[in-house]
JSON list of C-alpha atoms in Angstrom, two decimals:
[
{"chain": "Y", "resi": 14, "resn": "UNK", "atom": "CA", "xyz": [-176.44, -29.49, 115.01]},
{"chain": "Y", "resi": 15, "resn": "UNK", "atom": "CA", "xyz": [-179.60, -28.47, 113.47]},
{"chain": "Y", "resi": 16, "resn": "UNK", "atom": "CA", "xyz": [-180.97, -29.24, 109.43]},
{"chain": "Y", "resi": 17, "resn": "UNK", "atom": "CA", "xyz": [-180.05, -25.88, 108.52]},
{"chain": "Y", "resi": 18, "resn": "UNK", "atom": "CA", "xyz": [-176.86, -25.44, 110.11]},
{"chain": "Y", "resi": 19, "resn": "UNK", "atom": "CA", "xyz": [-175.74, -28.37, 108.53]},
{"chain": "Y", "resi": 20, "resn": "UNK", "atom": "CA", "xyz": [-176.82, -27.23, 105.38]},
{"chain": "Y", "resi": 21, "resn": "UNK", "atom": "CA", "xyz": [-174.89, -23.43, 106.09]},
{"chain": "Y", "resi": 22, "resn": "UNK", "atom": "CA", "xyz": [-171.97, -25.74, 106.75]},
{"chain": "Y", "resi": 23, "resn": "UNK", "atom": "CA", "xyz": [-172.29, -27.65, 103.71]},
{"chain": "Y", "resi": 24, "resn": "UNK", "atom": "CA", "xyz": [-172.68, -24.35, 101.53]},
{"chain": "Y", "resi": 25, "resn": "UNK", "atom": "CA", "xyz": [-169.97, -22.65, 102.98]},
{"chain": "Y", "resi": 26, "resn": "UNK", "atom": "CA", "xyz": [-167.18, -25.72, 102.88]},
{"chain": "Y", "resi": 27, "resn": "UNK", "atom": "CA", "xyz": [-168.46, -25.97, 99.14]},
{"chain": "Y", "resi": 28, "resn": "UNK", "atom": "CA", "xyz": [-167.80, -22.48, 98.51]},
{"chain": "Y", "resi": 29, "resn": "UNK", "atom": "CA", "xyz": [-163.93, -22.69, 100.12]},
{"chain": "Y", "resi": 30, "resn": "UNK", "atom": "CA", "xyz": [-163.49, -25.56, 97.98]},
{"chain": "Y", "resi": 31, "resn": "UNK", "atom": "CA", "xyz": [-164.13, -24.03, 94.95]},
{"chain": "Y", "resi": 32, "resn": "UNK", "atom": "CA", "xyz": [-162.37, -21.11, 95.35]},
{"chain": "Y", "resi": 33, "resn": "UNK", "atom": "CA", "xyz": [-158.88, -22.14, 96.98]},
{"chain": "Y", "resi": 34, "resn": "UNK", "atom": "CA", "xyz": [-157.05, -24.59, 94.73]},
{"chain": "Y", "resi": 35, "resn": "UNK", "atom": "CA", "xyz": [-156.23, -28.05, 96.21]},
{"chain": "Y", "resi": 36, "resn": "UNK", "atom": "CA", "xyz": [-153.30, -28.26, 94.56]},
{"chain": "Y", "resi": 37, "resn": "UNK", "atom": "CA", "xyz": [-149.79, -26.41, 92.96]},
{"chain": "Y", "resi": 38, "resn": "UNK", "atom": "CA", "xyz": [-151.29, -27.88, 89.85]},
{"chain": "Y", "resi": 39, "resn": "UNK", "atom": "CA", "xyz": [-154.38, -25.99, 89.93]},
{"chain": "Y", "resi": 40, "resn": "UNK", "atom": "CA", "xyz": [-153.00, -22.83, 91.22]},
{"chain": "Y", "resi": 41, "resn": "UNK", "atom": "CA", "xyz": [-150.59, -22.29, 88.67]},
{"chain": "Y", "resi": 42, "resn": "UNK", "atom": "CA", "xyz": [-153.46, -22.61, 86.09]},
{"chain": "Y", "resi": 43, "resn": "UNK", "atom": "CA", "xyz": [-155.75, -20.56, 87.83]},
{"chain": "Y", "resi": 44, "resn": "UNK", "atom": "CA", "xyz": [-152.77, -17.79, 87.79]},
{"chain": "Y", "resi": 45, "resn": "UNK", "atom": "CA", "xyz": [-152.54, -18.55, 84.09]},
{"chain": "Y", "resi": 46, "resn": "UNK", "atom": "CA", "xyz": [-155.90, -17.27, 83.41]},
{"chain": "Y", "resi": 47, "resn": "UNK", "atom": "CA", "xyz": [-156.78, -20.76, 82.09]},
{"chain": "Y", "resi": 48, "resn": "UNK", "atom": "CA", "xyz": [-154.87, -20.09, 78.79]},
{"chain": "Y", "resi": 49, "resn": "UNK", "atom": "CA", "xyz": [-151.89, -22.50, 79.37]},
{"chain": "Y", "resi": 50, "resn": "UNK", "atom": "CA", "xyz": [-149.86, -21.64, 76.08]},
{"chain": "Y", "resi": 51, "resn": "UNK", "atom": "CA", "xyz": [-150.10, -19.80, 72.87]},
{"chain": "Y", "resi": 52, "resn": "UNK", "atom": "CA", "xyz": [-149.22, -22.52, 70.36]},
{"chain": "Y", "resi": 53, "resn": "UNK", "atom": "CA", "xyz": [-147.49, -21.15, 67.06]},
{"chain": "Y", "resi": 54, "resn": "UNK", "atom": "CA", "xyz": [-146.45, -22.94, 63.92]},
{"chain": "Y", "resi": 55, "resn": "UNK", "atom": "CA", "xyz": [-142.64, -21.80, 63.08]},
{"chain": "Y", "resi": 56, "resn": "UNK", "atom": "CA", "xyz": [-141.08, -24.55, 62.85]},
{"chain": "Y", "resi": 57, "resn": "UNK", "atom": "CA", "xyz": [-140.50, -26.68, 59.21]},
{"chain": "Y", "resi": 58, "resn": "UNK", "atom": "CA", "xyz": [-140.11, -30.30, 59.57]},
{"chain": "Y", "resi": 59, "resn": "UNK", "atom": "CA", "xyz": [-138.51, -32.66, 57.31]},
{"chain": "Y", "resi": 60, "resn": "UNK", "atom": "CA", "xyz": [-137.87, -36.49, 58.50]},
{"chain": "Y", "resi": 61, "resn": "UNK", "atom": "CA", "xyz": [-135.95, -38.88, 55.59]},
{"chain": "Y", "resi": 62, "resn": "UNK", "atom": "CA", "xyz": [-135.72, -42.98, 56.37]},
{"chain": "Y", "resi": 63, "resn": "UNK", "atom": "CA", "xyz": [-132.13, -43.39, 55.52]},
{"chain": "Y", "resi": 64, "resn": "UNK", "atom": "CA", "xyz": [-133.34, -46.78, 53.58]},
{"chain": "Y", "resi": 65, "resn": "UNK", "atom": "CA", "xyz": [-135.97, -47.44, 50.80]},
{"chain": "Y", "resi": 66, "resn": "UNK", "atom": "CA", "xyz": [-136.86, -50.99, 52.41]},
{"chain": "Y", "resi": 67, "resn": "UNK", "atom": "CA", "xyz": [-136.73, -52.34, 56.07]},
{"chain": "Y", "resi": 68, "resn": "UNK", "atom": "CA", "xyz": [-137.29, -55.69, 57.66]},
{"chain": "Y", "resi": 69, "resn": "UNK", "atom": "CA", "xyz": [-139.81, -56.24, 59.95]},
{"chain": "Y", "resi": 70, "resn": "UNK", "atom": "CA", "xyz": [-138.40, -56.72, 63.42]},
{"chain": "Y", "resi": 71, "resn": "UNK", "atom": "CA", "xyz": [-135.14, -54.37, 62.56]},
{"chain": "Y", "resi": 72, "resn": "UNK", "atom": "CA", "xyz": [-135.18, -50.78, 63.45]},
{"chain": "Y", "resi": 73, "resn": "UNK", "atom": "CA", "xyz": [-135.77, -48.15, 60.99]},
{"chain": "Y", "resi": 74, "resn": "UNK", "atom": "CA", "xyz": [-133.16, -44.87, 60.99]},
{"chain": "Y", "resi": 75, "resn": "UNK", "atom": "CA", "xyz": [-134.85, -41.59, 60.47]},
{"chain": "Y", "resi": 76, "resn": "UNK", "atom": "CA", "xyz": [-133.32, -38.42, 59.94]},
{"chain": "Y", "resi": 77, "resn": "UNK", "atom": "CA", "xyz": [-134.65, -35.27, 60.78]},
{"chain": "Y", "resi": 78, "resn": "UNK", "atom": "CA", "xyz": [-134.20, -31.39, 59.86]},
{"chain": "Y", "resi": 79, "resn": "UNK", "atom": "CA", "xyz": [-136.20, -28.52, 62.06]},
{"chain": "Y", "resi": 80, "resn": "UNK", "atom": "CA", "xyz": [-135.58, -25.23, 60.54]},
{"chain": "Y", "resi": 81, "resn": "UNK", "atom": "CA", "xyz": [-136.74, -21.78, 61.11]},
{"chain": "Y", "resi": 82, "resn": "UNK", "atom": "CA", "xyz": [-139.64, -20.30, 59.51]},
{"chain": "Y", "resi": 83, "resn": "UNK", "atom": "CA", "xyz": [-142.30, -22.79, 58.69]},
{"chain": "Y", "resi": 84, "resn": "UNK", "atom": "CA", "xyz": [-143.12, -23.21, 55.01]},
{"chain": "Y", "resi": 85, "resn": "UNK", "atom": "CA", "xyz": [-146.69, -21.99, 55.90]},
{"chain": "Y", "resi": 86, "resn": "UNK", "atom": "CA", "xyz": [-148.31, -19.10, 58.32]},
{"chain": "Y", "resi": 87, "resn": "UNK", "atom": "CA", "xyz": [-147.46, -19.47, 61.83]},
{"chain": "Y", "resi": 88, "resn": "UNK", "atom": "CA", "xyz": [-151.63, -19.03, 62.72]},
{"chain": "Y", "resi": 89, "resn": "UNK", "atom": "CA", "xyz": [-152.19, -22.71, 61.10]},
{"chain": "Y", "resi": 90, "resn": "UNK", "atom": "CA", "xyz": [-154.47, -21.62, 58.42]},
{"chain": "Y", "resi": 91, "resn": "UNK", "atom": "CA", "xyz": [-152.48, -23.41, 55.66]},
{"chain": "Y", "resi": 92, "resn": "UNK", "atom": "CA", "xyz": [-151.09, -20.81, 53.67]},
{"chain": "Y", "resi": 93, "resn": "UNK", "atom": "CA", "xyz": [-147.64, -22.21, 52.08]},
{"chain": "Y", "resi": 94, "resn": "UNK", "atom": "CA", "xyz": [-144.73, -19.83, 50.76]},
{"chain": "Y", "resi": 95, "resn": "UNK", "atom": "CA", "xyz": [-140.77, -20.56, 50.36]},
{"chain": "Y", "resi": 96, "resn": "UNK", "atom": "CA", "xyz": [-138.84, -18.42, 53.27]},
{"chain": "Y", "resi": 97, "resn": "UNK", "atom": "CA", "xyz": [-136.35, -15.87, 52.00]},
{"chain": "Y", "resi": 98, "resn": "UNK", "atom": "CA", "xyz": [-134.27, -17.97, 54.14]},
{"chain": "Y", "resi": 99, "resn": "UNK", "atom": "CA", "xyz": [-133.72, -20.76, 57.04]},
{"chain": "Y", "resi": 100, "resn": "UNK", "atom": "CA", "xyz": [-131.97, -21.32, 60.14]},
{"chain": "Y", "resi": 101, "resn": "UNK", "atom": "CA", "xyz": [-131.67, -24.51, 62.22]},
{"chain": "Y", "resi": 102, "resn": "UNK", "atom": "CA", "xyz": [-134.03, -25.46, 65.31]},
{"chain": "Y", "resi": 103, "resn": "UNK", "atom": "CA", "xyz": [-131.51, -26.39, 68.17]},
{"chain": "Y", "resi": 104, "resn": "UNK", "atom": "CA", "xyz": [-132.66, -28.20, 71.37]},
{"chain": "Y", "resi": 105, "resn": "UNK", "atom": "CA", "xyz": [-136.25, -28.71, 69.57]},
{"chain": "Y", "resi": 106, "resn": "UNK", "atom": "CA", "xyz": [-138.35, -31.86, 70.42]},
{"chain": "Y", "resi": 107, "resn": "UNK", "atom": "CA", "xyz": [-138.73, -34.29, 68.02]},
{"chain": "Y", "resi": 108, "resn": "UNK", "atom": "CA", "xyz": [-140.50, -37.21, 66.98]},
{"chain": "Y", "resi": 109, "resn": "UNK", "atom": "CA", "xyz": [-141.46, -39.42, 64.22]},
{"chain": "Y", "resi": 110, "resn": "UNK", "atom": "CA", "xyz": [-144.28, -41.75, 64.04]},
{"chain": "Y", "resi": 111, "resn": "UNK", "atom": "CA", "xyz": [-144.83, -44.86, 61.43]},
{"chain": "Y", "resi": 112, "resn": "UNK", "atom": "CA", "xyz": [-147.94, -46.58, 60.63]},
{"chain": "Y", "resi": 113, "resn": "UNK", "atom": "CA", "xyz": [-147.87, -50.02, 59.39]},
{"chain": "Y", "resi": 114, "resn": "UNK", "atom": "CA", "xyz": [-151.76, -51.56, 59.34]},
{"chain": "Y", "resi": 115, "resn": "UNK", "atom": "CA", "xyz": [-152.97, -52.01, 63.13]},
{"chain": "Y", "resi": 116, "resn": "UNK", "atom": "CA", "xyz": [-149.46, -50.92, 64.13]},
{"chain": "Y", "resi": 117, "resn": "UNK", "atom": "CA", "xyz": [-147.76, -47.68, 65.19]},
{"chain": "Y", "resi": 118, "resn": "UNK", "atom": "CA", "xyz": [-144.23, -47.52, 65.93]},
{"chain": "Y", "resi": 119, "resn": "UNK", "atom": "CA", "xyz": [-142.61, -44.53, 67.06]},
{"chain": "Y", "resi": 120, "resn": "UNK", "atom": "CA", "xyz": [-139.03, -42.81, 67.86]},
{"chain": "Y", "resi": 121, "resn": "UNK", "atom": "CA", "xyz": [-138.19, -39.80, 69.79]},
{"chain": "Y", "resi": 122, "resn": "UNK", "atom": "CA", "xyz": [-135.27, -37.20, 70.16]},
{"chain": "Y", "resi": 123, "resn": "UNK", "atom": "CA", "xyz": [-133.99, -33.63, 70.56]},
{"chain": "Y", "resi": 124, "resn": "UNK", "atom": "CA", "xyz": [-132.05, -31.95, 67.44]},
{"chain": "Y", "resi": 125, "resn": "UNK", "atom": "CA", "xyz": [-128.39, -30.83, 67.56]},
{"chain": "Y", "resi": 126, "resn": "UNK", "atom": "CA", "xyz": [-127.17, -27.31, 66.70]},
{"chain": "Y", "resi": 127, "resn": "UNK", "atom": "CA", "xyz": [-127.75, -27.97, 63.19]},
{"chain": "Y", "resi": 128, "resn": "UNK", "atom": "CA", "xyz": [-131.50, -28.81, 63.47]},
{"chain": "Y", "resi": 129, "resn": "UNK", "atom": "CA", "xyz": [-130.58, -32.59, 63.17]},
{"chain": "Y", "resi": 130, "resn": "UNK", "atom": "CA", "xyz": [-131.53, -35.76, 65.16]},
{"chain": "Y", "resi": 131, "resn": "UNK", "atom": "CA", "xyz": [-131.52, -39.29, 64.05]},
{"chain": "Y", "resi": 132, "resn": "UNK", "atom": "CA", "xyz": [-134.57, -40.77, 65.66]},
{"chain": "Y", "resi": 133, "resn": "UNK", "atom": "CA", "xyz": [-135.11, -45.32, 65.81]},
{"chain": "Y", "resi": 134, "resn": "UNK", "atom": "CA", "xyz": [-137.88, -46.87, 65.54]},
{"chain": "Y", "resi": 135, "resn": "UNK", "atom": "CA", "xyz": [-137.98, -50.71, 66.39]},
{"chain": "Y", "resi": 136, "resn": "UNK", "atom": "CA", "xyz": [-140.18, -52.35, 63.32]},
{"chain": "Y", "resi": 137, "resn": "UNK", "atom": "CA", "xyz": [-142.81, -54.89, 64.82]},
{"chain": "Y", "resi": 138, "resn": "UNK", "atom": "CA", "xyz": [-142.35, -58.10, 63.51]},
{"chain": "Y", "resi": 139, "resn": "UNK", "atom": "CA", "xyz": [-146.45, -59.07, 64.12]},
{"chain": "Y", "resi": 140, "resn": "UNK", "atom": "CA", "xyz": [-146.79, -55.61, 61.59]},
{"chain": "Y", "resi": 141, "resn": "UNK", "atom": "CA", "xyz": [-148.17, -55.56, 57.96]},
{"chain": "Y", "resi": 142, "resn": "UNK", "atom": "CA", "xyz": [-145.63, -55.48, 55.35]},
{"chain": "Y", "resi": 143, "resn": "UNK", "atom": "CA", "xyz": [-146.39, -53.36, 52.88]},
{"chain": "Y", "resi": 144, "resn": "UNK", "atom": "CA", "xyz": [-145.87, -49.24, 52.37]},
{"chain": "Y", "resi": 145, "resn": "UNK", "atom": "CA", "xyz": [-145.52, -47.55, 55.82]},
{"chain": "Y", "resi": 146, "resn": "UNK", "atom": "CA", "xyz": [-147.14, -44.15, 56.58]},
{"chain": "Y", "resi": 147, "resn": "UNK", "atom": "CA", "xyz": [-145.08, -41.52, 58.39]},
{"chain": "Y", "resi": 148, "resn": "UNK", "atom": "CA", "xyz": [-145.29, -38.44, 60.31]},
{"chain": "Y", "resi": 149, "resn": "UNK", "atom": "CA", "xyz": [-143.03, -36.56, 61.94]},
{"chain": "Y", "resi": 150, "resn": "UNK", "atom": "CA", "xyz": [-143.61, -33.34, 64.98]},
{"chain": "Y", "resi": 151, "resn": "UNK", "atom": "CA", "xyz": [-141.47, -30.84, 66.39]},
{"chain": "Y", "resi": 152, "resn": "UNK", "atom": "CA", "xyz": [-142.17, -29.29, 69.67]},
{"chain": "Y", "resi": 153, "resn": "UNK", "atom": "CA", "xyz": [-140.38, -26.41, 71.75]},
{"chain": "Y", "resi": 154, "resn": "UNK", "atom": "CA", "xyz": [-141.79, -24.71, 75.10]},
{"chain": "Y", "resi": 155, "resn": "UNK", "atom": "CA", "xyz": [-140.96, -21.75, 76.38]},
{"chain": "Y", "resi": 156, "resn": "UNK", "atom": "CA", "xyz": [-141.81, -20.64, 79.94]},
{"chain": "Y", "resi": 157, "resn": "UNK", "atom": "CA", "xyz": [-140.91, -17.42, 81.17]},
{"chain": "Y", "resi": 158, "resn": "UNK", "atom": "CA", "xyz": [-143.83, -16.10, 83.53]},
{"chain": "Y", "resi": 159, "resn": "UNK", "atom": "CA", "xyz": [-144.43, -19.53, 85.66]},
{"chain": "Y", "resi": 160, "resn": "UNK", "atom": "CA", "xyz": [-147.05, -20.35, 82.90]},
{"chain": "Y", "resi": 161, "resn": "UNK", "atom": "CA", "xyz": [-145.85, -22.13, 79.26]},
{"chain": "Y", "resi": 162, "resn": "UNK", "atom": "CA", "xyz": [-146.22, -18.75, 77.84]},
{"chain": "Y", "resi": 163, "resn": "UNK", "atom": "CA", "xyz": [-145.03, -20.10, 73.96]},
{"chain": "Y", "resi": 164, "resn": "UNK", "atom": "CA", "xyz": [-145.27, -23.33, 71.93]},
{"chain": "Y", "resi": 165, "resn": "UNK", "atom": "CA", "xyz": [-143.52, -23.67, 68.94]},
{"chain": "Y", "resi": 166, "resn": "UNK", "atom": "CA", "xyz": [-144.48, -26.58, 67.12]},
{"chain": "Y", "resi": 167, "resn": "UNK", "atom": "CA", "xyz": [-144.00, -27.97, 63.12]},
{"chain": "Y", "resi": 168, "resn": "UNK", "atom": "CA", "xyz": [-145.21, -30.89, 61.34]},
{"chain": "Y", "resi": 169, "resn": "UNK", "atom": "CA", "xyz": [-144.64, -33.07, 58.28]},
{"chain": "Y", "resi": 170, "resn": "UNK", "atom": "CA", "xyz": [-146.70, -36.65, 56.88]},
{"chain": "Y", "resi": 171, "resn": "UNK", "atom": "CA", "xyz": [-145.98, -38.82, 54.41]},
{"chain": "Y", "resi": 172, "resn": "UNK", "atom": "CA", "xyz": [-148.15, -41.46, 52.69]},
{"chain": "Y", "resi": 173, "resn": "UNK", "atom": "CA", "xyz": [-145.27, -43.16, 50.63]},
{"chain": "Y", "resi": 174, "resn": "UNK", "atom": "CA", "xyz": [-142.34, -43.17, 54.04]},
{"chain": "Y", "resi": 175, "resn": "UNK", "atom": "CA", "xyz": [-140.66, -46.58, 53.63]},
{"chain": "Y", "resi": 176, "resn": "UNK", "atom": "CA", "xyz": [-141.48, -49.74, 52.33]},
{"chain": "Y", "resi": 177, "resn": "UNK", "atom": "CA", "xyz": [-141.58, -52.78, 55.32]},
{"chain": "Y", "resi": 178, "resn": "UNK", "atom": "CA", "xyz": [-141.26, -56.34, 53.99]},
{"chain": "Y", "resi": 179, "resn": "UNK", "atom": "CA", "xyz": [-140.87, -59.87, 56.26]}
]
Protein backbone atom coordinates (compact mmCIF):
# COMPACT_ATOMS: atom_id res chain seq x y z
CA UNK A 1 0.00 0.00 0.00
CA UNK A 2 1.19 3.27 -1.13
CA UNK A 3 1.94 6.81 1.26
CA UNK A 4 -1.21 8.17 0.15
CA UNK A 5 -3.43 5.35 0.35
CA UNK A 6 -2.47 4.91 3.69
CA UNK A 7 -3.09 8.28 4.46
CA UNK A 8 -6.93 8.01 2.53
CA UNK A 9 -7.23 5.09 4.91
CA UNK A 10 -6.24 6.89 7.87
CA UNK A 11 -8.67 9.92 6.99
CA UNK A 12 -11.47 7.92 6.26
CA UNK A 13 -11.28 5.38 9.53
CA UNK A 14 -10.91 8.82 11.45
CA UNK A 15 -13.91 10.16 9.96
CA UNK A 16 -16.16 6.74 10.88
CA UNK A 17 -14.86 7.11 14.22
CA UNK A 18 -16.03 10.28 14.87
CA UNK A 19 -19.22 10.03 13.60
CA UNK A 20 -20.62 6.51 14.83
CA UNK A 21 -20.60 6.35 18.63
CA UNK A 22 -18.48 3.56 20.24
CA UNK A 23 -20.67 3.12 22.76
CA UNK A 24 -24.69 3.03 24.24
CA UNK A 25 -23.19 5.70 26.42
CA UNK A 26 -22.36 8.00 23.75
CA UNK A 27 -25.28 7.38 21.60
CA UNK A 28 -27.80 8.16 23.98
CA UNK A 29 -26.06 11.59 24.47
CA UNK A 30 -25.57 12.25 21.05
CA UNK A 31 -29.58 11.61 20.71
CA UNK A 32 -29.89 14.01 23.61
CA UNK A 33 -28.57 16.84 21.69
CA UNK A 34 -25.78 17.10 24.29
CA UNK A 35 -28.17 18.78 26.83
CA UNK A 36 -28.46 15.84 29.35
CA UNK A 37 -31.07 17.51 31.82
CA UNK A 38 -32.77 20.71 32.57
CA UNK A 39 -31.95 21.17 36.25
CA UNK A 40 -34.71 23.19 38.27
CA UNK A 41 -34.77 24.36 41.84
CA UNK A 42 -38.35 23.29 43.42
CA UNK A 43 -37.56 21.64 46.00
CA UNK A 44 -37.15 23.32 49.89
CA UNK A 45 -34.84 21.57 52.11
CA UNK A 46 -34.71 21.57 55.75
CA UNK A 47 -32.28 18.97 57.70
CA UNK A 48 -32.47 19.27 61.91
CA UNK A 49 -29.64 17.12 64.09
CA UNK A 50 -32.00 15.63 66.54
CA UNK A 51 -29.16 16.58 69.32
CA UNK A 52 -27.38 19.90 70.26
CA UNK A 53 -24.00 17.93 71.07
CA UNK A 54 -22.48 14.62 69.67
CA UNK A 55 -19.46 12.55 70.51
CA UNK A 56 -16.91 12.01 68.26
CA UNK A 57 -16.92 8.45 67.03
CA UNK A 58 -20.97 8.12 67.61
CA UNK A 59 -23.28 8.73 64.77
CA UNK A 60 -25.16 11.84 64.40
CA UNK A 61 -29.26 11.55 63.56
CA UNK A 62 -30.46 14.02 61.05
CA UNK A 63 -33.82 14.69 60.10
CA UNK A 64 -34.94 15.89 56.99
CA UNK A 65 -38.12 17.70 55.34
CA UNK A 66 -38.33 18.15 51.23
CA UNK A 67 -41.33 20.11 50.42
CA UNK A 68 -42.82 21.53 47.37
CA UNK A 69 -42.14 24.86 46.11
CA UNK A 70 -38.70 26.08 46.95
CA UNK A 71 -38.52 29.16 49.15
CA UNK A 72 -36.73 30.90 46.17
CA UNK A 73 -37.18 30.97 42.10
CA UNK A 74 -36.86 27.72 40.51
CA UNK A 75 -34.11 29.50 37.76
CA UNK A 76 -31.46 29.75 40.82
CA UNK A 77 -31.13 33.42 40.76
CA UNK A 78 -31.78 33.77 44.53
CA UNK A 79 -34.91 35.43 44.80
CA UNK A 80 -36.62 34.23 48.27
CA UNK A 81 -40.54 34.46 48.96
CA UNK A 82 -42.86 32.32 51.49
CA UNK A 83 -45.15 29.79 49.21
CA UNK A 84 -48.89 30.27 49.57
CA UNK A 85 -48.47 26.78 50.50
CA UNK A 86 -46.38 23.30 50.68
CA UNK A 87 -46.64 19.79 49.89
CA UNK A 88 -44.24 16.94 50.72
CA UNK A 89 -41.36 15.57 48.29
CA UNK A 90 -41.95 11.68 48.23
CA UNK A 91 -39.30 9.27 46.83
CA UNK A 92 -36.79 12.43 46.63
CA UNK A 93 -32.98 11.85 47.10
CA UNK A 94 -31.46 13.02 49.94
CA UNK A 95 -28.39 13.75 51.61
CA UNK A 96 -26.69 15.60 54.28
CA UNK A 97 -23.15 16.48 54.55
CA UNK A 98 -21.08 17.66 57.88
CA UNK A 99 -17.87 19.38 58.02
CA UNK A 100 -15.75 19.07 60.99
CA UNK A 101 -11.99 20.73 60.19
CA UNK A 102 -10.14 18.37 57.53
CA UNK A 103 -13.15 16.06 57.84
CA UNK A 104 -16.39 15.45 55.93
CA UNK A 105 -18.82 13.00 57.00
CA UNK A 106 -21.82 12.30 55.16
CA UNK A 107 -25.35 10.32 55.23
CA UNK A 108 -27.67 9.45 52.53
CA UNK A 109 -31.44 8.47 52.02
CA UNK A 110 -34.74 8.71 50.12
CA UNK A 111 -37.83 10.59 51.93
CA UNK A 112 -41.13 8.86 52.85
CA UNK A 113 -44.58 10.08 51.74
CA UNK A 114 -44.37 12.82 54.09
CA UNK A 115 -41.13 14.39 52.71
CA UNK A 116 -39.20 12.78 55.69
CA UNK A 117 -35.96 10.69 55.98
CA UNK A 118 -33.71 10.28 58.90
CA UNK A 119 -30.27 10.23 57.40
CA UNK A 120 -26.70 8.82 59.91
CA UNK A 121 -23.75 10.01 59.76
CA UNK A 122 -20.85 8.08 61.60
CA UNK A 123 -18.75 11.03 63.53
CA UNK A 124 -14.87 10.47 62.97
CA UNK A 125 -13.19 10.08 66.01
CA UNK A 126 -9.57 11.54 64.34
CA UNK A 127 -12.21 14.86 63.61
CA UNK A 128 -11.95 18.38 65.22
CA UNK A 129 -14.25 18.98 67.98
CA UNK A 130 -15.65 22.01 67.85
CA UNK A 131 -18.97 23.55 65.83
CA UNK A 132 -19.76 21.34 62.77
CA UNK A 133 -20.86 22.86 59.41
CA UNK A 134 -23.79 21.27 57.58
CA UNK A 135 -25.44 21.02 54.35
CA UNK A 136 -28.02 19.19 53.19
CA UNK A 137 -29.29 18.35 49.00
CA UNK A 138 -32.27 16.97 47.54
CA UNK A 139 -32.26 15.43 44.18
CA UNK A 140 -35.12 13.87 41.90
CA UNK A 141 -34.71 12.72 38.09
CA UNK A 142 -37.11 12.32 35.81
CA UNK A 143 -36.64 10.49 32.49
CA UNK A 144 -39.29 10.20 30.11
CA UNK A 145 -37.74 10.49 26.46
CA UNK A 146 -34.54 8.00 26.99
CA UNK A 147 -32.66 11.26 28.02
CA UNK A 148 -32.92 12.71 31.98
CA UNK A 149 -35.28 15.17 30.58
CA UNK A 150 -35.88 16.98 34.42
CA UNK A 151 -33.84 17.51 37.60
CA UNK A 152 -35.36 18.69 40.50
CA UNK A 153 -33.00 19.58 43.02
CA UNK A 154 -33.11 21.85 46.62
CA UNK A 155 -30.56 22.84 49.01
CA UNK A 156 -30.00 24.07 52.56
CA UNK A 157 -26.34 25.02 54.73
CA UNK A 158 -25.78 25.72 57.98
CA UNK A 159 -22.75 27.30 59.71
CA UNK A 160 -23.94 26.67 63.39
CA UNK A 161 -25.34 22.47 62.61
CA UNK A 162 -24.20 20.66 65.78
CA UNK A 163 -21.68 20.98 68.20
CA UNK A 164 -18.94 17.71 68.18
CA UNK A 165 -16.94 17.30 71.39
CA UNK A 166 -14.33 14.12 72.36
Amino acid sequence: MGWRSLVVTGLAAAVVGALVPASGVQAAALSCGGTMATTVNTFHVEAKPRKKTYRLGSTAIIDMKVTRPAHQDPAGEGNQFDPPMSQAAENVNVSVGVYLGDFYMYGVGVTDENGKATLKVKLNPKADPGMARGEAAARAFYNRGGCPDIEEEGYAQYGKFFTATN
